[in-house]
Coordinates of N, CA and C and ligand atoms in Angstrom, one line a residue:
X215 N 36.0 -131.2 -208.9 CA 34.6 -130.9 -208.6 C 34.3 -131.3 -207.2
X216 N 33.5 -130.4 -206.5 CA 33.2 -130.7 -205.1 C 31.7 -131.3 -205.1
X217 N 31.5 -132.2 -204.1 CA 30.2 -132.8 -204.0 C 29.5 -132.2 -202.7
X218 N 28.3 -131.7 -202.9 CA 27.5 -131.4 -201.7 C 26.3 -132.4 -201.6
X219 N 25.7 -132.5 -200.4 CA 24.5 -133.3 -200.3 C 23.3 -132.3 -200.3
X220 N 22.3 -132.7 -201.1 CA 21.1 -131.9 -201.2 C 20.1 -132.5 -200.3
X221 N 20.1 -132.2 -199.0 CA 19.3 -132.9 -198.0 C 19.3 -132.2 -196.6
X222 N 18.2 -132.4 -195.9 CA 18.3 -131.9 -194.5 C 18.1 -133.2 -193.6
X223 N 18.4 -134.3 -194.1 CA 18.4 -135.6 -193.4 C 19.7 -135.8 -192.7
X224 N 19.8 -135.6 -191.4 CA 21.2 -135.6 -190.8 C 21.8 -137.0 -190.8
X225 N 21.0 -138.1 -190.9 CA 21.6 -139.4 -190.9 C 22.3 -139.6 -192.3
X226 N 21.6 -139.1 -193.4 CA 22.3 -139.2 -194.7 C 23.5 -138.3 -194.7
X227 N 23.4 -137.2 -194.1 CA 24.6 -136.3 -194.1 C 25.7 -136.9 -193.4
X228 N 25.5 -137.6 -192.3 CA 26.5 -138.3 -191.5 C 27.1 -139.4 -192.4
X229 N 26.2 -140.1 -193.1 CA 26.7 -141.2 -193.9 C 27.7 -140.8 -195.0
X230 N 27.5 -139.6 -195.5 CA 28.3 -139.2 -196.6 C 29.3 -138.1 -196.2
X231 N 29.4 -137.8 -194.9 CA 30.2 -136.7 -194.4 C 31.7 -136.8 -194.9
X232 N 32.2 -138.0 -195.1 CA 33.6 -138.1 -195.6 C 33.8 -137.7 -197.0
X233 N 32.8 -137.6 -197.8 CA 33.0 -137.4 -199.2 C 32.4 -136.0 -199.6
X234 N 31.6 -135.4 -198.8 CA 30.9 -134.1 -199.2 C 31.7 -132.9 -198.6
X235 N 31.6 -131.8 -199.3 CA 32.2 -130.6 -198.7 C 31.2 -129.5 -198.5
X236 N 29.9 -129.8 -198.5 CA 28.9 -128.8 -198.2 C 27.5 -129.5 -198.3
X237 N 26.5 -128.7 -197.9 CA 25.1 -129.2 -197.9 C 24.2 -128.1 -198.3
X238 N 23.2 -128.5 -199.2 CA 22.2 -127.5 -199.5 C 20.8 -128.0 -198.9
X239 N 20.1 -127.0 -198.4 CA 18.7 -127.3 -197.9 C 17.8 -126.3 -198.6
X240 N 16.5 -126.6 -198.5 CA 15.5 -125.6 -199.0 C 14.3 -125.8 -198.1
X241 N 13.3 -125.0 -198.2 CA 12.2 -125.1 -197.3 C 11.5 -126.5 -197.4
X242 N 11.4 -127.0 -198.6 CA 10.8 -128.4 -198.8 C 11.6 -129.4 -198.0
X243 N 12.9 -129.4 -198.2 CA 13.7 -130.4 -197.5 C 13.6 -130.2 -195.9
X244 N 13.6 -129.0 -195.5 CA 13.4 -128.8 -194.0 C 12.1 -129.3 -193.6
X245 N 11.0 -129.1 -194.4 CA 9.7 -129.6 -194.0 C 9.7 -131.1 -193.9
X246 N 10.4 -131.7 -194.9 CA 10.5 -133.2 -195.0 C 11.2 -133.8 -193.7
X247 N 12.2 -133.0 -193.2 CA 13.0 -133.5 -192.0 C 12.1 -133.5 -190.8
X248 N 11.0 -132.7 -190.8 CA 10.1 -132.6 -189.7 C 10.7 -132.0 -188.5
X249 N 11.8 -131.3 -188.7 CA 12.5 -130.7 -187.5 C 12.5 -129.2 -187.6
X250 N 12.8 -128.5 -186.5 CA 12.9 -127.1 -186.4 C 14.1 -126.6 -187.3
X251 N 13.8 -125.6 -188.0 CA 14.8 -125.1 -189.0 C 16.2 -124.8 -188.4
X252 N 16.2 -124.0 -187.4 CA 17.5 -123.6 -186.8 C 18.2 -124.8 -186.2
X253 N 17.4 -125.7 -185.5 CA 18.0 -126.8 -184.9 C 18.7 -127.7 -185.9
X254 N 18.0 -128.0 -187.0 CA 18.5 -128.9 -188.0 C 19.7 -128.3 -188.8
X255 N 19.6 -127.0 -189.1 CA 20.7 -126.3 -189.7 C 22.0 -126.3 -188.8
X256 N 21.8 -126.0 -187.6 CA 22.9 -126.1 -186.7 C 23.5 -127.5 -186.6
X257 N 22.7 -128.5 -186.5 CA 23.2 -129.8 -186.5 C 24.0 -130.1 -187.8
X258 N 23.5 -129.7 -188.9 CA 24.3 -130.0 -190.2 C 25.6 -129.3 -190.1
X259 N 25.6 -128.0 -189.6 CA 26.9 -127.3 -189.5 C 27.9 -128.0 -188.5
X260 N 27.4 -128.8 -187.6 CA 28.3 -129.5 -186.7 C 28.8 -130.8 -187.3
X261 N 28.2 -131.2 -188.4 CA 28.6 -132.5 -189.1 C 29.6 -132.2 -190.2
X262 N 29.3 -131.1 -191.0 CA 30.1 -130.8 -192.2 C 30.7 -129.5 -192.1
X263 N 32.0 -129.4 -192.3 CA 32.8 -128.1 -192.2 C 32.9 -127.5 -193.6
X264 N 31.8 -127.0 -194.1 CA 31.8 -126.4 -195.4 C 30.5 -125.6 -195.6
X265 N 30.3 -125.0 -196.8 CA 29.1 -124.2 -197.0 C 27.8 -124.9 -196.8
X266 N 27.0 -124.4 -195.9 CA 25.7 -125.0 -195.6 C 24.6 -124.0 -196.0
X267 N 23.8 -124.3 -197.1 CA 22.8 -123.3 -197.6 C 21.5 -123.4 -196.8
X268 N 21.1 -122.3 -196.3 CA 19.8 -122.1 -195.6 C 19.1 -121.0 -196.3
X269 N 17.8 -121.3 -196.6 CA 17.1 -120.4 -197.5 C 16.3 -119.2 -196.8
X270 N 16.4 -118.0 -197.3 CA 15.6 -116.9 -196.9 C 14.3 -117.0 -197.5
X271 N 13.2 -116.6 -196.8 CA 11.9 -116.7 -197.3 C 11.1 -115.4 -197.5
X272 N 11.7 -114.3 -197.1 CA 11.1 -113.0 -197.3 C 11.0 -112.7 -198.8
X273 N 10.1 -111.8 -199.2 CA 9.9 -111.6 -200.6 C 10.5 -110.3 -201.0
X274 N 10.9 -109.4 -200.1 CA 11.5 -108.1 -200.5 C 12.9 -108.1 -200.0
X275 N 13.7 -107.2 -200.7 CA 15.1 -107.2 -200.5 C 15.5 -106.9 -199.1
X276 N 14.9 -105.9 -198.5 CA 15.2 -105.6 -197.1 C 14.9 -106.8 -196.1
X277 N 13.8 -107.4 -196.4 CA 13.4 -108.5 -195.5 C 14.4 -109.7 -195.7
X278 N 14.8 -110.0 -197.0 CA 15.8 -111.0 -197.2 C 17.1 -110.7 -196.6
X279 N 17.5 -109.4 -196.7 CA 18.8 -109.0 -196.1 C 18.8 -109.2 -194.6
X280 N 17.6 -108.8 -193.9 CA 17.5 -109.0 -192.5 C 17.6 -110.5 -192.1
X281 N 16.9 -111.3 -192.9 CA 17.0 -112.8 -192.7 C 18.4 -113.3 -192.8
X282 N 19.0 -112.8 -193.9 CA 20.4 -113.2 -194.2 C 21.3 -112.9 -193.0
X283 N 21.1 -111.7 -192.4 CA 22.0 -111.3 -191.3 C 21.7 -112.3 -190.1
X284 N 20.5 -112.6 -189.9 CA 20.1 -113.5 -188.8 C 20.7 -114.9 -189.1
X285 N 20.4 -115.5 -190.3 CA 20.9 -116.8 -190.6 C 22.4 -116.9 -190.6
X286 N 23.1 -115.9 -191.1 CA 24.5 -116.0 -191.1 C 25.1 -115.9 -189.7
X287 N 24.3 -115.4 -188.8 CA 24.8 -115.2 -187.4 C 24.8 -116.6 -186.6
X288 N 24.1 -117.6 -187.2 CA 24.0 -118.9 -186.5 C 25.3 -119.6 -186.6
X289 N 26.0 -119.5 -187.7 CA 27.3 -120.3 -187.9 C 28.1 -119.7 -189.0
X290 N 29.4 -119.7 -188.9 CA 30.3 -119.1 -189.9 C 30.1 -119.7 -191.3
X291 N 29.7 -121.0 -191.4 CA 29.6 -121.7 -192.7 C 28.2 -121.5 -193.4
X292 N 27.3 -120.8 -192.8 CA 26.0 -120.6 -193.4 C 26.1 -119.7 -194.6
X293 N 25.5 -120.3 -195.7 CA 25.4 -119.5 -197.0 C 23.9 -119.3 -197.1
X294 N 23.5 -118.0 -197.4 CA 22.1 -117.7 -197.4 C 21.6 -117.9 -198.9
X295 N 20.6 -118.8 -199.0 CA 20.0 -119.0 -200.3 C 19.0 -117.9 -200.5
X296 N 19.1 -117.3 -201.7 CA 18.3 -116.1 -202.1 C 17.6 -116.5 -203.4
X297 N 16.3 -116.4 -203.4 CA 15.6 -116.7 -204.7 C 15.9 -115.7 -205.8
X298 N 16.0 -116.2 -207.0 CA 16.3 -115.4 -208.2 C 15.1 -114.5 -208.6
X299 N 15.0 -113.4 -207.9 CA 13.9 -112.5 -208.3 C 14.7 -111.1 -208.3
X300 N 13.9 -110.1 -208.8 CA 14.6 -108.8 -208.8 C 14.9 -108.3 -207.4
X301 N 14.0 -108.6 -206.4 CA 14.3 -108.3 -205.0 C 15.5 -109.1 -204.5
X302 N 15.5 -110.4 -205.0 CA 16.6 -111.3 -204.6 C 17.9 -110.8 -205.0
X303 N 18.0 -110.2 -206.2 CA 19.3 -109.7 -206.7 C 19.7 -108.5 -205.9
X304 N 18.7 -107.7 -205.5 CA 19.0 -106.5 -204.7 C 19.6 -107.0 -203.3
X305 N 18.9 -108.0 -202.8 CA 19.4 -108.6 -201.5 C 20.8 -109.2 -201.6
X306 N 21.0 -109.8 -202.8 CA 22.4 -110.4 -203.0 C 23.5 -109.4 -203.0
X307 N 23.2 -108.2 -203.6 CA 24.1 -107.1 -203.6 C 24.4 -106.6 -202.1
X308 N 23.2 -106.5 -201.4 CA 23.4 -106.0 -200.0 C 24.2 -107.0 -199.2
X309 N 24.0 -108.3 -199.4 CA 24.7 -109.3 -198.7 C 26.2 -109.3 -199.1
X310 N 26.5 -109.2 -200.4 CA 27.9 -109.2 -200.8 C 28.6 -108.0 -200.2
X311 N 27.9 -106.8 -200.1 CA 28.6 -105.7 -199.5 C 28.8 -105.9 -198.0
X312 N 27.9 -106.7 -197.4 CA 28.1 -106.9 -195.9 C 28.9 -108.1 -195.6
X313 N 29.5 -108.8 -196.7 CA 30.3 -110.0 -196.5 C 29.5 -111.2 -196.1
X314 N 28.3 -111.2 -196.5 CA 27.4 -112.5 -196.2 C 27.4 -113.3 -197.5
X315 N 27.7 -114.6 -197.4 CA 27.8 -115.5 -198.5 C 26.4 -115.8 -199.0
X316 N 26.2 -115.9 -200.3 CA 24.9 -116.2 -200.8 C 24.9 -117.3 -201.9
X317 N 23.8 -118.0 -202.0 CA 23.6 -119.0 -203.1 C 22.3 -118.6 -203.8
X318 N 22.4 -118.0 -205.0 CA 21.2 -117.5 -205.7 C 20.6 -118.8 -206.3
X319 N 19.3 -119.1 -205.9 CA 18.7 -120.3 -206.2 C 17.6 -120.1 -207.2
X320 N 17.1 -121.3 -207.7 CA 16.0 -121.2 -208.7 C 16.4 -120.5 -210.0
X321 N 17.7 -120.8 -210.4 CA 18.2 -120.2 -211.7 C 17.8 -121.2 -212.8
X322 N 17.1 -120.6 -213.8 CA 16.6 -121.3 -215.0 C 17.1 -120.8 -216.3
X323 N 18.0 -119.7 -216.3 CA 18.4 -119.2 -217.5 C 19.8 -118.5 -217.4
X324 N 20.5 -118.4 -218.5 CA 21.9 -117.8 -218.4 C 21.8 -116.3 -218.0
X325 N 20.8 -115.5 -218.5 CA 20.8 -114.1 -218.0 C 20.6 -114.1 -216.5
X326 N 19.8 -115.0 -215.9 CA 19.7 -115.0 -214.4 C 21.0 -115.2 -213.8
X327 N 21.8 -116.2 -214.3 CA 23.1 -116.5 -213.7 C 24.1 -115.4 -213.9
X328 N 24.0 -114.7 -215.0 CA 24.8 -113.5 -215.2 C 24.5 -112.4 -214.2
X329 N 23.2 -112.1 -214.0 CA 22.8 -111.1 -213.0 C 23.3 -111.4 -211.6
X330 N 23.1 -112.7 -211.2 CA 23.5 -113.1 -209.9 C 25.0 -112.9 -209.7
X331 N 25.8 -113.3 -210.7 CA 27.3 -113.1 -210.6 C 27.7 -111.7 -210.5
X332 N 27.0 -110.8 -211.3 CA 27.4 -109.4 -211.3 C 27.0 -108.8 -209.9
X333 N 25.9 -109.3 -209.3 CA 25.5 -108.8 -208.0 C 26.4 -109.3 -206.9
X334 N 27.3 -110.2 -207.2 CA 28.3 -110.6 -206.2 C 27.9 -111.9 -205.4
X335 N 27.0 -112.8 -206.1 CA 26.7 -114.0 -205.4 C 27.9 -114.9 -205.2
X336 N 27.9 -115.6 -204.1 CA 29.0 -116.6 -203.9 C 28.8 -117.8 -204.8
X337 N 27.5 -118.2 -204.9 CA 27.2 -119.4 -205.6 C 25.9 -119.1 -206.4
X338 N 25.7 -119.8 -207.6 CA 24.4 -119.9 -208.3 C 24.0 -121.3 -208.4
X339 N 22.7 -121.5 -208.3 CA 22.2 -122.9 -208.4 C 21.2 -123.0 -209.6
X340 N 21.8 -123.4 -210.8 CA 20.9 -123.8 -211.9 C 20.2 -125.1 -211.6
X341 N 18.9 -125.2 -211.8 CA 18.1 -126.4 -211.4 C 17.9 -127.3 -212.7
X342 N 18.8 -128.2 -212.9 CA 18.7 -129.0 -214.2 C 17.5 -129.9 -214.3
X343 N 17.2 -130.6 -213.2 CA 16.2 -131.6 -213.3 C 14.8 -131.0 -213.6
X344 N 14.6 -129.8 -213.0 CA 13.3 -129.2 -213.2 C 13.1 -128.7 -214.6
X345 N 14.3 -128.3 -215.2 CA 14.2 -127.9 -216.7 C 13.9 -129.1 -217.5
X346 N 14.6 -130.3 -217.2 CA 14.3 -131.5 -217.9 C 12.9 -131.9 -217.8
X347 N 12.3 -131.7 -216.6 CA 10.9 -132.1 -216.3 C 9.9 -131.4 -217.3
X348 N 10.3 -130.1 -217.7 CA 9.4 -129.4 -218.6 C 9.8 -129.5 -220.1
X349 N 10.7 -130.5 -220.4 CA 11.1 -130.7 -221.8 C 12.2 -129.8 -222.2
X350 N 12.9 -129.1 -221.3 CA 14.1 -128.3 -221.7 C 15.3 -129.1 -221.3
X351 N 16.5 -128.5 -221.7 CA 17.8 -129.2 -221.5 C 18.6 -128.5 -220.4
X352 N 18.4 -129.2 -219.2 CA 19.1 -128.6 -218.0 C 20.6 -128.6 -218.1
X353 N 21.2 -129.7 -218.7 CA 22.6 -129.7 -218.9 C 23.1 -128.6 -219.8
X354 N 22.4 -128.3 -220.8 CA 22.8 -127.2 -221.7 C 22.9 -125.9 -221.0
X355 N 22.0 -125.7 -220.0 CA 22.1 -124.5 -219.2 C 23.4 -124.4 -218.4
X356 N 23.7 -125.6 -217.7 CA 24.9 -125.6 -216.9 C 26.1 -125.3 -217.8
X357 N 26.2 -125.9 -219.0 CA 27.3 -125.7 -219.9 C 27.3 -124.2 -220.3
X358 N 26.2 -123.6 -220.5 CA 26.1 -122.2 -220.9 C 26.7 -121.3 -219.8
X359 N 26.3 -121.6 -218.6 CA 26.7 -120.7 -217.5 C 28.2 -120.9 -217.2
X360 N 28.7 -122.1 -217.2 CA 30.1 -122.3 -216.9 C 31.0 -121.6 -218.1
X361 N 30.4 -121.7 -219.3 CA 31.1 -121.1 -220.4 C 31.2 -119.5 -220.2
X362 N 30.1 -118.9 -219.8 CA 30.1 -117.5 -219.6 C 31.0 -117.1 -218.5
X363 N 30.9 -117.8 -217.4 CA 31.7 -117.5 -216.2 C 33.2 -117.6 -216.5
X364 N 33.6 -118.5 -217.4 CA 35.0 -118.6 -217.8 C 35.6 -117.4 -218.4
X365 N 34.8 -116.6 -219.0 CA 35.2 -115.3 -219.7 C 35.6 -114.2 -218.7
X366 N 35.2 -114.4 -217.4 CA 35.3 -113.3 -216.4 C 35.9 -113.8 -215.1
X367 N 36.1 -112.9 -214.2 CA 36.6 -113.4 -212.9 C 35.6 -113.0 -211.8
X368 N 34.4 -113.6 -212.0 CA 33.3 -113.3 -211.0 C 33.6 -113.8 -209.6
X369 N 34.2 -115.0 -209.5 CA 34.3 -115.6 -208.2 C 33.1 -116.3 -207.7
X370 N 32.1 -116.3 -208.6 CA 30.8 -117.1 -208.3 C 31.0 -118.5 -208.7
X371 N 30.7 -119.4 -207.8 CA 30.8 -120.9 -208.1 C 29.4 -121.4 -208.5
X372 N 29.5 -122.3 -209.5 CA 28.2 -122.9 -210.0 C 27.9 -124.2 -209.3
X373 N 26.8 -124.2 -208.6 CA 26.3 -125.5 -208.0 C 25.2 -126.1 -208.9
X374 N 25.6 -127.2 -209.6 CA 24.5 -127.9 -210.4 C 23.5 -128.5 -209.4
X375 N 22.3 -128.1 -209.5 CA 21.2 -128.5 -208.5 C 20.1 -129.2 -209.3
X376 N 19.2 -129.7 -208.4 CA 18.1 -130.5 -209.0 C 18.6 -131.7 -209.8
X377 N 19.6 -132.3 -209.3 CA 20.2 -133.5 -209.9 C 19.3 -134.7 -209.8
X378 N 19.1 -135.4 -210.9 CA 18.2 -136.6 -210.8 C 18.9 -137.9 -211.0
X379 N 20.1 -137.9 -211.5 CA 20.8 -139.2 -211.8 C 22.3 -139.0 -212.0
X380 N 23.0 -140.2 -212.0 CA 24.5 -140.1 -212.1 C 25.0 -139.4 -213.4
X381 N 24.2 -139.6 -214.5 CA 24.6 -139.0 -215.8 C 24.6 -137.4 -215.6
X382 N 23.7 -136.9 -214.9 CA 23.7 -135.4 -214.6 C 25.0 -135.0 -213.9
X383 N 25.5 -135.9 -213.0 CA 26.7 -135.5 -212.2 C 27.9 -135.5 -213.1
X384 N 28.0 -136.6 -214.0 CA 29.1 -136.7 -214.9 C 29.1 -135.6 -215.9
X385 N 28.0 -135.3 -216.5 CA 27.9 -134.3 -217.5 C 28.2 -132.9 -216.9
X386 N 27.8 -132.7 -215.6 CA 28.1 -131.4 -215.0 C 29.6 -131.3 -214.7
X387 N 30.3 -132.4 -214.4 CA 31.7 -132.4 -214.2 C 32.4 -132.1 -215.5
X388 N 31.9 -132.7 -216.6 CA 32.5 -132.4 -217.9 C 32.3 -130.9 -218.3
X389 N 31.2 -130.3 -217.9 CA 30.9 -128.9 -218.2 C 31.7 -128.0 -217.3
X390 N 32.4 -128.5 -216.3 CA 33.2 -127.6 -215.4 C 32.4 -127.0 -214.3
X391 N 31.2 -127.5 -213.9 CA 30.5 -127.0 -212.8 C 31.4 -127.2 -211.5
X392 N 31.5 -126.2 -210.7 CA 32.4 -126.3 -209.5 C 31.9 -127.4 -208.5
X393 N 30.6 -127.5 -208.4 CA 29.9 -128.3 -207.4 C 28.7 -129.0 -208.0
X394 N 28.4 -130.2 -207.5 CA 27.1 -130.8 -207.8 C 26.5 -131.0 -206.4
X395 N 25.2 -130.6 -206.2 CA 24.6 -130.9 -205.0 C 23.6 -132.0 -205.3
X396 N 23.8 -133.1 -204.6 CA 23.3 -134.4 -205.0 C 22.3 -135.0 -203.9
X397 N 21.1 -135.4 -204.2 CA 20.3 -136.0 -203.2 C 20.8 -137.4 -202.8
X398 N 20.5 -137.8 -201.6 CA 21.1 -139.1 -201.1 C 20.9 -140.3 -202.0
X399 N 19.7 -140.3 -202.6 CA 19.4 -141.5 -203.5 C 20.3 -141.5 -204.7
X400 N 20.6 -140.4 -205.3 CA 21.6 -140.3 -206.4 C 23.0 -140.6 -205.9
X401 N 23.3 -140.1 -204.7 CA 24.7 -140.3 -204.2 C 24.9 -141.8 -204.1
X402 N 23.9 -142.5 -203.6 CA 24.1 -144.0 -203.5 C 24.3 -144.6 -204.9
X403 N 23.6 -144.1 -205.9 CA 23.8 -144.7 -207.2 C 25.2 -144.5 -207.8
X404 N 25.8 -143.4 -207.3 CA 27.2 -143.1 -207.9 C 28.2 -144.2 -207.6
X405 N 27.9 -144.9 -206.5 CA 28.9 -145.9 -206.0 C 28.8 -147.2 -206.8
X406 N 27.6 -147.4 -207.4 CA 27.3 -148.8 -207.9 C 27.6 -149.1 -209.3
X407 N 28.1 -150.3 -209.5 CA 28.1 -150.9 -210.9 C 28.0 -152.4 -210.8
X408 N 27.1 -153.0 -211.6 CA 26.9 -154.5 -211.4 C 28.2 -155.3 -211.6
X409 N 29.1 -154.8 -212.5 CA 30.3 -155.6 -212.7 C 31.3 -155.5 -211.5
X410 N 31.1 -154.4 -210.7 CA 31.9 -154.3 -209.4 C 31.4 -155.3 -208.4
X411 N 30.0 -155.4 -208.3 CA 29.4 -156.4 -207.4 C 29.8 -157.8 -207.8
X412 N 29.7 -158.1 -209.1 CA 30.1 -159.4 -209.6 C 31.5 -159.7 -209.3
X413 N 32.4 -158.7 -209.6 CA 33.9 -158.9 -209.4 C 34.2 -159.1 -208.0
X414 N 33.6 -158.4 -207.1 CA 33.9 -158.5 -205.6 C 33.5 -159.9 -205.2
X415 N 32.3 -160.3 -205.6 CA 31.8 -161.7 -205.2 C 32.8 -162.8 -205.7
X416 N 33.2 -162.7 -207.0 CA 34.1 -163.7 -207.6 C 35.4 -163.7 -206.9
X417 N 36.0 -162.5 -206.6 CA 37.3 -162.5 -205.9 C 37.2 -163.1 -204.5
X418 N 36.0 -162.8 -203.8 CA 35.9 -163.4 -202.4 C 35.7 -164.9 -202.5
X419 N 35.0 -165.4 -203.5 CA 34.8 -166.9 -203.7 C 36.2 -167.5 -204.0
X420 N 36.9 -166.9 -204.9 CA 38.2 -167.5 -205.3 C 39.2 -167.5 -204.1
X421 N 39.1 -166.4 -203.3 CA 40.0 -166.3 -202.1 C 39.7 -167.4 -201.1
X422 N 38.4 -167.7 -200.9 CA 38.0 -168.8 -200.0 C 38.6 -170.1 -200.6
X423 N 38.4 -170.3 -201.9 CA 38.9 -171.5 -202.5 C 40.4 -171.6 -202.4
X424 N 41.1 -170.5 -202.6 CA 42.6 -170.5 -202.5 C 43.1 -170.9 -201.2
X425 N 42.3 -170.6 -200.1 CA 42.8 -170.9 -198.7 C 42.6 -172.4 -198.4
X426 N 41.8 -173.1 -199.2 CA 41.5 -174.5 -198.9 C 42.7 -175.4 -199.0
Ligands
E4P300 C1 19.1 -127.0 -204.6 O1 19.8 -126.4 -203.8 C2 17.8 -127.5 -204.4 O2 17.6 -127.8 -203.0 C3 17.4 -128.8 -205.1 O3 18.5 -129.2 -205.9 C4 16.1 -128.8 -205.7 O4 15.9 -130.0 -206.4 P1 14.5 -130.7 -206.8 O5 14.2 -130.2 -208.1 O6 14.8 -132.1 -206.8 O7 13.6 -130.3 -205.7

C-alpha cells in the first residue's frame, strides 16, 4: 500500500516526504494554506516525486478538460482531480484520451467507482469518513470497490480518502486499497503506541544504569 498526504501544508509534506509517495489537495485544503494555488502546488511537486492531485473547479466537461490541460502543464506529476458528476465522467474520458492523469473525487458509491474506472480514471477517491459521518459504512464501500476492480483490469487505483483515524488506514490496507491519503494529524497517530514510549524510556534508563 502506498501512503499519500492529504494536505496543502508544505511543512507537513516536508516532514513526511520520506514516507509518502504522493499528495492530494482540494479547494478547502488550498484555502486553508492561505497561499496561491499554482505556487503551492508547484512547491508540493518540488518536494514529492509522485502523483500530486490538484482539483478542477469548472462544472462542465469542456471547462474541466481545459482546466485539466492547464493544470497538467504545470508539472509532469500533476493528477487532475475531477468531481464525480456526469460532466466529470465526460471530462475523465476526454483526459484519458489525451493522456492526462485523473483522480475522480467525491466517490460515495460502487456504481460511481465503476463509471470512473470505465471512463479511464487513473485514480478514484472514495470518501470513507464523510460516509461514516452520516451513519453509513465507509470501509464497506472501499471493500466493495476493491472487490469489483479485482474482477477486471481497469488500471484504476483506489485512493482511500477522508481518512479519520489509524483504524481506517489498517482496514483499507486489509481491503487492498492501493493508496490511503492521510491527513497529517492521522499520519502522526500511525507512529504512536504507549508501550513503545514506555519501552524506549525503560531501555534508555537501563542503558544509563548499565554504564555506571
Ligand atoms: C481527498 O482527496 C480529500 O482531499 C479528502 O480526503 C477529504 O477529506 P475530508 O472529508 O476530511 O475533508
